[in-house]
Amino acid sequence: MTIFVLVHGAWGGSWCWADVTKQLSTQGYDVRAPTLTGLADRSHLLRTDIDLSTHITDVTRMIEWEDLSDVVLVGHSYGGMVINGVWAALPERVTGIVYIDAFVPDPGQSSVDILPWLNDVFADLARPSGGYYMDPLDPADLGVEDESALSLIREMSTPMPIACMREPLPGPDRPRDGTPITFINCTRPGNFADTASAGRELGWTVVDLEGDHFPSITQPDVLTRELIQTLNH
């Protein structure tokens, strides 16, 4: 059976996927939604040496220790960085990739290499901690308008090491084996429109989703439907 492994973005946690996880499970799908080290329910593990490699290891070890196969890796935002590293490490276990308004790096690229304007934004967010941890970015700056969603995201978000955004993706490159790739492009504010365009040229399935950067919270029904649809690609 296909197993969805859902990887959250910066400042997030497994809580980001609560509604999607419930809907997928209700429809009979196996789902994992790990919280990355140092965030949310694992925020007690926050350290200055946590970086992208730490989070790639979080997910690869979970897949290995639970002996998961036929995995569809789903990465939201920063989670795209993570799933690319997992995919490269465990290609034989991965049968599908879904990026949700996400960074899609090549080896040697960091998040701030892909969107350089974020470097100053992240530096400002990390200034209160002396440059180590980024305070959460306000979801209103990422297109969220629904008041209940704004309240939830603001309440649940936790600081994140800035090193996660600055560490380049380690090699090797992601496989070139025909694994189906879907990119869900959220139109508000549209930060990943260029990635979506490039994906179309590469033959990915690209879905333009009208709405903000957090569809797992603001549009869980729509997102769940799109995730299930990827199994048919």
JSON list of N, CA and C in Angstrom, two decimals, residues 84-110:
[
{"chain": "A", "resi": 84, "resn": "ASN", "atom": "N", "xyz": [13.92, 16.27, -0.97]},
{"chain": "A", "resi": 84, "resn": "ASN", "atom": "CA", "xyz": [14.91, 16.01, -2.01]},
{"chain": "A", "resi": 84, "resn": "ASN", "atom": "C", "xyz": [16.09, 15.23, -1.45]},
{"chain": "A", "resi": 85, "resn": "GLY", "atom": "N", "xyz": [16.50, 15.56, -0.23]},
{"chain": "A", "resi": 85, "resn": "GLY", "atom": "CA", "xyz": [17.58, 14.81, 0.40]},
{"chain": "A", "resi": 85, "resn": "GLY", "atom": "C", "xyz": [17.19, 13.39, 0.73]},
{"chain": "A", "resi": 86, "resn": "VAL", "atom": "N", "xyz": [15.95, 13.19, 1.17]},
{"chain": "A", "resi": 86, "resn": "VAL", "atom": "CA", "xyz": [15.46, 11.85, 1.48]},
{"chain": "A", "resi": 86, "resn": "VAL", "atom": "C", "xyz": [15.36, 11.01, 0.21]},
{"chain": "A", "resi": 87, "resn": "TRP", "atom": "N", "xyz": [14.84, 11.60, -0.84]},
{"chain": "A", "resi": 87, "resn": "TRP", "atom": "CA", "xyz": [14.69, 10.92, -2.12]},
{"chain": "A", "resi": 87, "resn": "TRP", "atom": "C", "xyz": [16.04, 10.44, -2.65]},
{"chain": "A", "resi": 88, "resn": "ALA", "atom": "N", "xyz": [17.04, 11.30, -2.56]},
{"chain": "A", "resi": 88, "resn": "ALA", "atom": "CA", "xyz": [18.38, 10.93, -3.03]},
{"chain": "A", "resi": 88, "resn": "ALA", "atom": "C", "xyz": [18.97, 9.80, -2.19]},
{"chain": "A", "resi": 89, "resn": "ALA", "atom": "N", "xyz": [18.65, 9.78, -0.89]},
{"chain": "A", "resi": 89, "resn": "ALA", "atom": "CA", "xyz": [19.21, 8.77, 0.00]},
{"chain": "A", "resi": 89, "resn": "ALA", "atom": "C", "xyz": [18.51, 7.42, -0.13]},
{"chain": "A", "resi": 90, "resn": "LEU", "atom": "N", "xyz": [17.20, 7.45, -0.42]},
{"chain": "A", "resi": 90, "resn": "LEU", "atom": "CA", "xyz": [16.40, 6.21, -0.42]},
{"chain": "A", "resi": 90, "resn": "LEU", "atom": "C", "xyz": [15.57, 6.08, -1.71]},
{"chain": "A", "resi": 91, "resn": "PRO", "atom": "N", "xyz": [16.17, 6.18, -2.87]},
{"chain": "A", "resi": 91, "resn": "PRO", "atom": "CA", "xyz": [15.38, 6.20, -4.10]},
{"chain": "A", "resi": 91, "resn": "PRO", "atom": "C", "xyz": [14.56, 4.94, -4.31]},
{"chain": "A", "resi": 92, "resn": "GLU", "atom": "N", "xyz": [15.04, 3.81, -3.81]},
{"chain": "A", "resi": 92, "resn": "GLU", "atom": "CA", "xyz": [14.34, 2.54, -4.04]},
{"chain": "A", "resi": 92, "resn": "GLU", "atom": "C", "xyz": [13.04, 2.45, -3.24]},
{"chain": "A", "resi": 93, "resn": "ARG", "atom": "N", "xyz": [12.86, 3.32, -2.27]},
{"chain": "A", "resi": 93, "resn": "ARG", "atom": "CA", "xyz": [11.66, 3.29, -1.43]},
{"chain": "A", "resi": 93, "resn": "ARG", "atom": "C", "xyz": [10.62, 4.33, -1.86]},
{"chain": "A", "resi": 94, "resn": "VAL", "atom": "N", "xyz": [10.98, 5.20, -2.80]},
{"chain": "A", "resi": 94, "resn": "VAL", "atom": "CA", "xyz": [10.13, 6.33, -3.16]},
{"chain": "A", "resi": 94, "resn": "VAL", "atom": "C", "xyz": [9.48, 6.09, -4.51]},
{"chain": "A", "resi": 95, "resn": "THR", "atom": "N", "xyz": [8.14, 6.22, -4.57]},
{"chain": "A", "resi": 95, "resn": "THR", "atom": "CA", "xyz": [7.42, 6.01, -5.82]},
{"chain": "A", "resi": 95, "resn": "THR", "atom": "C", "xyz": [6.69, 7.26, -6.31]},
{"chain": "A", "resi": 96, "resn": "GLY", "atom": "N", "xyz": [6.79, 8.36, -5.53]},
{"chain": "A", "resi": 96, "resn": "GLY", "atom": "CA", "xyz": [6.17, 9.60, -5.96]},
{"chain": "A", "resi": 96, "resn": "GLY", "atom": "C", "xyz": [6.67, 10.77, -5.13]},
{"chain": "A", "resi": 97, "resn": "ILE", "atom": "N", "xyz": [6.66, 11.94, -5.74]},
{"chain": "A", "resi": 97, "resn": "ILE", "atom": "CA", "xyz": [7.12, 13.17, -5.09]},
{"chain": "A", "resi": 97, "resn": "ILE", "atom": "C", "xyz": [6.04, 14.24, -5.28]},
{"chain": "A", "resi": 98, "resn": "VAL", "atom": "N", "xyz": [5.69, 14.92, -4.19]},
{"chain": "A", "resi": 98, "resn": "VAL", "atom": "CA", "xyz": [4.76, 16.05, -4.28]},
{"chain": "A", "resi": 98, "resn": "VAL", "atom": "C", "xyz": [5.37, 17.23, -3.54]},
{"chain": "A", "resi": 99, "resn": "TYR", "atom": "N", "xyz": [5.55, 18.32, -4.27]},
{"chain": "A", "resi": 99, "resn": "TYR", "atom": "CA", "xyz": [5.98, 19.58, -3.67]},
{"chain": "A", "resi": 99, "resn": "TYR", "atom": "C", "xyz": [4.76, 20.48, -3.51]},
{"chain": "A", "resi": 100, "resn": "ILE", "atom": "N", "xyz": [4.58, 21.03, -2.32]},
{"chain": "A", "resi": 100, "resn": "ILE", "atom": "CA", "xyz": [3.47, 21.96, -2.09]},
{"chain": "A", "resi": 100, "resn": "ILE", "atom": "C", "xyz": [4.07, 23.34, -1.83]},
{"chain": "A", "resi": 101, "resn": "ASP", "atom": "N", "xyz": [4.02, 24.20, -2.86]},
{"chain": "A", "resi": 101, "resn": "ASP", "atom": "CA", "xyz": [4.58, 25.55, -2.76]},
{"chain": "A", "resi": 101, "resn": "ASP", "atom": "C", "xyz": [5.95, 25.49, -2.09]},
{"chain": "A", "resi": 102, "resn": "ALA", "atom": "N", "xyz": [6.85, 24.74, -2.70]},
{"chain": "A", "resi": 102, "resn": "ALA", "atom": "CA", "xyz": [8.07, 24.32, -2.00]},
{"chain": "A", "resi": 102, "resn": "ALA", "atom": "C", "xyz": [9.34, 24.67, -2.76]},
{"chain": "A", "resi": 103, "resn": "PHE", "atom": "N", "xyz": [10.43, 24.70, -2.00]},
{"chain": "A", "resi": 103, "resn": "PHE", "atom": "CA", "xyz": [11.77, 24.80, -2.57]},
{"chain": "A", "resi": 103, "resn": "PHE", "atom": "C", "xyz": [12.10, 23.46, -3.24]},
{"chain": "A", "resi": 104, "resn": "VAL", "atom": "N", "xyz": [12.70, 23.54, -4.44]},
{"chain": "A", "resi": 104, "resn": "VAL", "atom": "CA", "xyz": [13.13, 22.34, -5.14]},
{"chain": "A", "resi": 104, "resn": "VAL", "atom": "C", "xyz": [14.61, 22.54, -5.50]},
{"chain": "A", "resi": 105, "resn": "PRO", "atom": "N", "xyz": [15.50, 22.14, -4.61]},
{"chain": "A", "resi": 105, "resn": "PRO", "atom": "CA", "xyz": [16.92, 22.43, -4.81]},
{"chain": "A", "resi": 105, "resn": "PRO", "atom": "C", "xyz": [17.64, 21.35, -5.60]},
{"chain": "A", "resi": 106, "resn": "ASP", "atom": "N", "xyz": [18.73, 21.74, -6.21]},
{"chain": "A", "resi": 106, "resn": "ASP", "atom": "CA", "xyz": [19.74, 20.82, -6.69]},
{"chain": "A", "resi": 106, "resn": "ASP", "atom": "C", "xyz": [20.82, 20.73, -5.62]},
{"chain": "A", "resi": 107, "resn": "PRO", "atom": "N", "xyz": [21.63, 19.67, -5.61]},
{"chain": "A", "resi": 107, "resn": "PRO", "atom": "CA", "xyz": [22.73, 19.60, -4.65]},
{"chain": "A", "resi": 107, "resn": "PRO", "atom": "C", "xyz": [23.60, 20.86, -4.74]},
{"chain": "A", "resi": 108, "resn": "GLY", "atom": "N", "xyz": [23.93, 21.40, -3.58]},
{"chain": "A", "resi": 108, "resn": "GLY", "atom": "CA", "xyz": [24.73, 22.62, -3.51]},
{"chain": "A", "resi": 108, "resn": "GLY", "atom": "C", "xyz": [23.90, 23.88, -3.40]},
{"chain": "A", "resi": 109, "resn": "GLN", "atom": "N", "xyz": [22.57, 23.76, -3.50]},
{"chain": "A", "resi": 109, "resn": "GLN", "atom": "CA", "xyz": [21.68, 24.91, -3.36]},
{"chain": "A", "resi": 109, "resn": "GLN", "atom": "C", "xyz": [21.02, 24.91, -1.98]},
{"chain": "A", "resi": 110, "resn": "SER", "atom": "N", "xyz": [20.92, 26.10, -1.40]},
{"chain": "A", "resi": 110, "resn": "SER", "atom": "CA", "xyz": [20.19, 26.28, -0.16]},
{"chain": "A", "resi": 110, "resn": "SER", "atom": "C", "xyz": [18.87, 26.99, -0.46]}
]
